[in-house]
PDB file of C-alpha atoms in Angstrom:
ATOM      1  CA  MET A   1      17.107  -9.018   6.431  1.00  0.00           C
ATOM      2  CA  ALA A   2      15.002  -5.872   6.870  1.00  0.00           C
ATOM      3  CA  PHE A   3      12.054  -5.683   9.277  1.00  0.00           C
ATOM      4  CA  PHE A   4       9.034  -3.367   9.315  1.00  0.00           C
ATOM      5  CA  PRO A   5       8.535  -1.799  12.801  1.00  0.00           C
ATOM      6  CA  MET A   6       5.763  -4.255  13.672  1.00  0.00           C
ATOM      7  CA  MET A   7       8.439  -6.932  13.515  1.00  0.00           C
ATOM      8  CA  VAL A   8       7.453  -8.794  10.368  1.00  0.00           C
ATOM      9  CA  SER A   9       9.756  -9.180   7.420  1.00  0.00           C
ATOM     10  CA  THR A  10       8.416  -7.301   4.399  1.00  0.00           C
ATOM     11  CA  GLU A  11      11.471  -7.890   2.212  1.00  0.00           C
ATOM     12  CA  ASN A  12      10.288  -9.088  -1.216  1.00  0.00           C
ATOM     13  CA  GLN A  13       6.743  -9.415   0.145  1.00  0.00           C
ATOM     14  CA  ASN A  14       3.650  -8.074  -1.611  1.00  0.00           C
ATOM     15  CA  VAL A  15       2.015  -5.218   0.289  1.00  0.00           C
ATOM     16  CA  ILE A  16      -1.008  -3.217  -0.804  1.00  0.00           C
ATOM     17  CA  VAL A  17      -1.310   0.448   0.186  1.00  0.00           C
ATOM     18  CA  ILE A  18      -4.743   2.029  -0.135  1.00  0.00           C
ATOM     19  CA  GLY A  19      -4.441   5.784  -0.601  1.00  0.00           C
ATOM     20  CA  GLY A  20      -1.878   7.826  -2.469  1.00  0.00           C
ATOM     21  CA  GLY A  21      -1.864  11.114  -0.562  1.00  0.00           C
ATOM     22  CA  GLU A  22       0.677  12.321   1.994  1.00  0.00           C
ATOM     23  CA  GLU A  23      -0.124   9.524   4.454  1.00  0.00           C
ATOM     24  CA  GLY A  24       0.070   6.878   1.748  1.00  0.00           C
ATOM     25  CA  LEU A  25       3.381   8.287   0.536  1.00  0.00           C
ATOM     26  CA  LYS A  26       4.776   8.173   4.063  1.00  0.00           C
ATOM     27  CA  LYS A  27       3.773   4.507   4.411  1.00  0.00           C
ATOM     28  CA  ILE A  28       5.170   3.651   0.972  1.00  0.00           C
ATOM     29  CA  ARG A  29       8.536   5.258   1.795  1.00  0.00           C
ATOM     30  CA  ILE A  30       8.792   3.265   5.026  1.00  0.00           C
ATOM     31  CA  LEU A  31       7.715  -0.012   3.452  1.00  0.00           C
ATOM     32  CA  ARG A  32      10.101   0.441   0.496  1.00  0.00           C
ATOM     33  CA  SER A  33      12.979   1.018   2.904  1.00  0.00           C
ATOM     34  CA  PHE A  34      12.193  -2.451   4.285  1.00  0.00           C
ATOM     35  CA  GLY A  35      12.153  -4.057   0.838  1.00  0.00           C
ATOM     36  CA  ALA A  36       8.391  -4.428   0.326  1.00  0.00           C
ATOM     37  CA  LEU A  37       6.888  -4.788  -3.146  1.00  0.00           C
ATOM     38  CA  ILE A  38       4.177  -2.128  -3.199  1.00  0.00           C
ATOM     39  CA  THR A  39       0.834  -2.167  -4.982  1.00  0.00           C
ATOM     40  CA  LEU A  40      -0.849   1.222  -4.653  1.00  0.00           C
ATOM     41  CA  VAL A  41      -4.604   1.585  -5.124  1.00  0.00           C
ATOM     42  CA  ALA A  42      -6.006   5.111  -5.243  1.00  0.00           C
ATOM     43  CA  PRO A  43      -8.202   7.207  -7.521  1.00  0.00           C
ATOM     44  CA  ASP A  44      -5.540   9.929  -7.338  1.00  0.00           C
ATOM     45  CA  ALA A  45      -1.998   9.732  -6.013  1.00  0.00           C
ATOM     46  CA  LEU A  46       1.019  11.938  -5.545  1.00  0.00           C
ATOM     47  CA  PRO A  47       3.590  11.477  -8.326  1.00  0.00           C
ATOM     48  CA  GLU A  48       6.234  10.278  -5.858  1.00  0.00           C
ATOM     49  CA  ALA A  49       3.845   7.679  -4.412  1.00  0.00           C
ATOM     50  CA  ILE A  50       3.252   6.323  -7.913  1.00  0.00           C
ATOM     51  CA  GLN A  51       6.956   6.362  -8.718  1.00  0.00           C
ATOM     52  CA  LEU A  52       7.888   4.440  -5.557  1.00  0.00           C
ATOM     53  CA  SER A  53       5.199   1.816  -6.097  1.00  0.00           C
ATOM     54  CA  ASN A  54       5.780  -1.332  -8.106  1.00  0.00           C
ATOM     55  CA  VAL A  55       2.181  -1.334  -9.356  1.00  0.00           C
ATOM     56  CA  PHE A  56      -0.363   1.497  -9.410  1.00  0.00           C
ATOM     57  CA  HIS A  57      -4.102   0.972  -9.895  1.00  0.00           C
ATOM     58  CA  LYS A  58      -5.796   4.336 -10.507  1.00  0.00           C
ATOM     59  CA  LYS A  59      -9.166   3.462  -8.996  1.00  0.00           C
ATOM     60  CA  LYS A  60     -11.150   3.428  -5.804  1.00  0.00           C
ATOM     61  CA  PHE A  61     -10.325   0.433  -3.621  1.00  0.00           C
ATOM     62  CA  SER A  62     -12.749  -2.499  -3.557  1.00  0.00           C
ATOM     63  CA  SER A  63     -12.581  -5.885  -1.863  1.00  0.00           C
ATOM     64  CA  GLU A  64     -11.834  -7.483  -5.252  1.00  0.00           C
ATOM     65  CA  ASP A  65      -8.414  -5.788  -5.141  1.00  0.00           C
ATOM     66  CA  LEU A  66      -7.414  -8.228  -2.406  1.00  0.00           C
ATOM     67  CA  GLU A  67      -8.312 -11.203  -4.591  1.00  0.00           C
ATOM     68  CA  VAL A  68      -5.889 -10.275  -7.380  1.00  0.00           C
ATOM     69  CA  GLN A  69      -2.784 -11.195  -5.419  1.00  0.00           C
ATOM     70  CA  ASP A  70      -1.786 -12.680  -2.089  1.00  0.00           C
ATOM     71  CA  TYR A  71      -0.731  -9.701   0.075  1.00  0.00           C
ATOM     72  CA  MET A  72       1.098 -10.247   3.327  1.00  0.00           C
ATOM     73  CA  LEU A  73       0.063  -6.796   4.569  1.00  0.00           C
ATOM     74  CA  VAL A  74      -2.764  -4.354   3.816  1.00  0.00           C
ATOM     75  CA  VAL A  75      -2.163  -0.708   4.714  1.00  0.00           C
ATOM     76  CA  SER A  76      -5.060   1.748   4.779  1.00  0.00           C
ATOM     77  CA  ALA A  77      -3.914   5.326   4.264  1.00  0.00           C
ATOM     78  CA  THR A  78      -7.159   6.973   3.205  1.00  0.00           C
ATOM     79  CA  ASN A  79      -9.778   9.255   4.692  1.00  0.00           C
ATOM     80  CA  ASP A  80     -12.545   7.460   2.792  1.00  0.00           C
ATOM     81  CA  ARG A  81     -14.845   6.158   5.562  1.00  0.00           C
ATOM     82  CA  GLU A  82     -16.340   3.484   3.343  1.00  0.00           C
ATOM     83  CA  VAL A  83     -12.909   2.053   2.546  1.00  0.00           C
ATOM     84  CA  LYS A  84     -11.701   2.348   6.141  1.00  0.00           C
ATOM     85  CA  SER A  85     -14.710   0.399   7.390  1.00  0.00           C
ATOM     86  CA  PHE A  86     -13.934  -2.490   5.060  1.00  0.00           C
TER      87      PHE A  86
END
């Protein structure tokens, strides 16, 4: 079984990553290496971030995104202050 560094199992678990830039890509790479199922939400994203994600929503994050599915982990990788303050 694979473990994310914060010592929770993310293998076959739904994780949402908010932000598809360099920081988001870094998080996605790490989470994928631990078997997470990634949903990426970002108005724009690097091609590799999209490719490594299981689902990509090309849009700005809103709280409704968390109601679509039960996520075991939410990762904020954006510089958008409004989103970060959510």
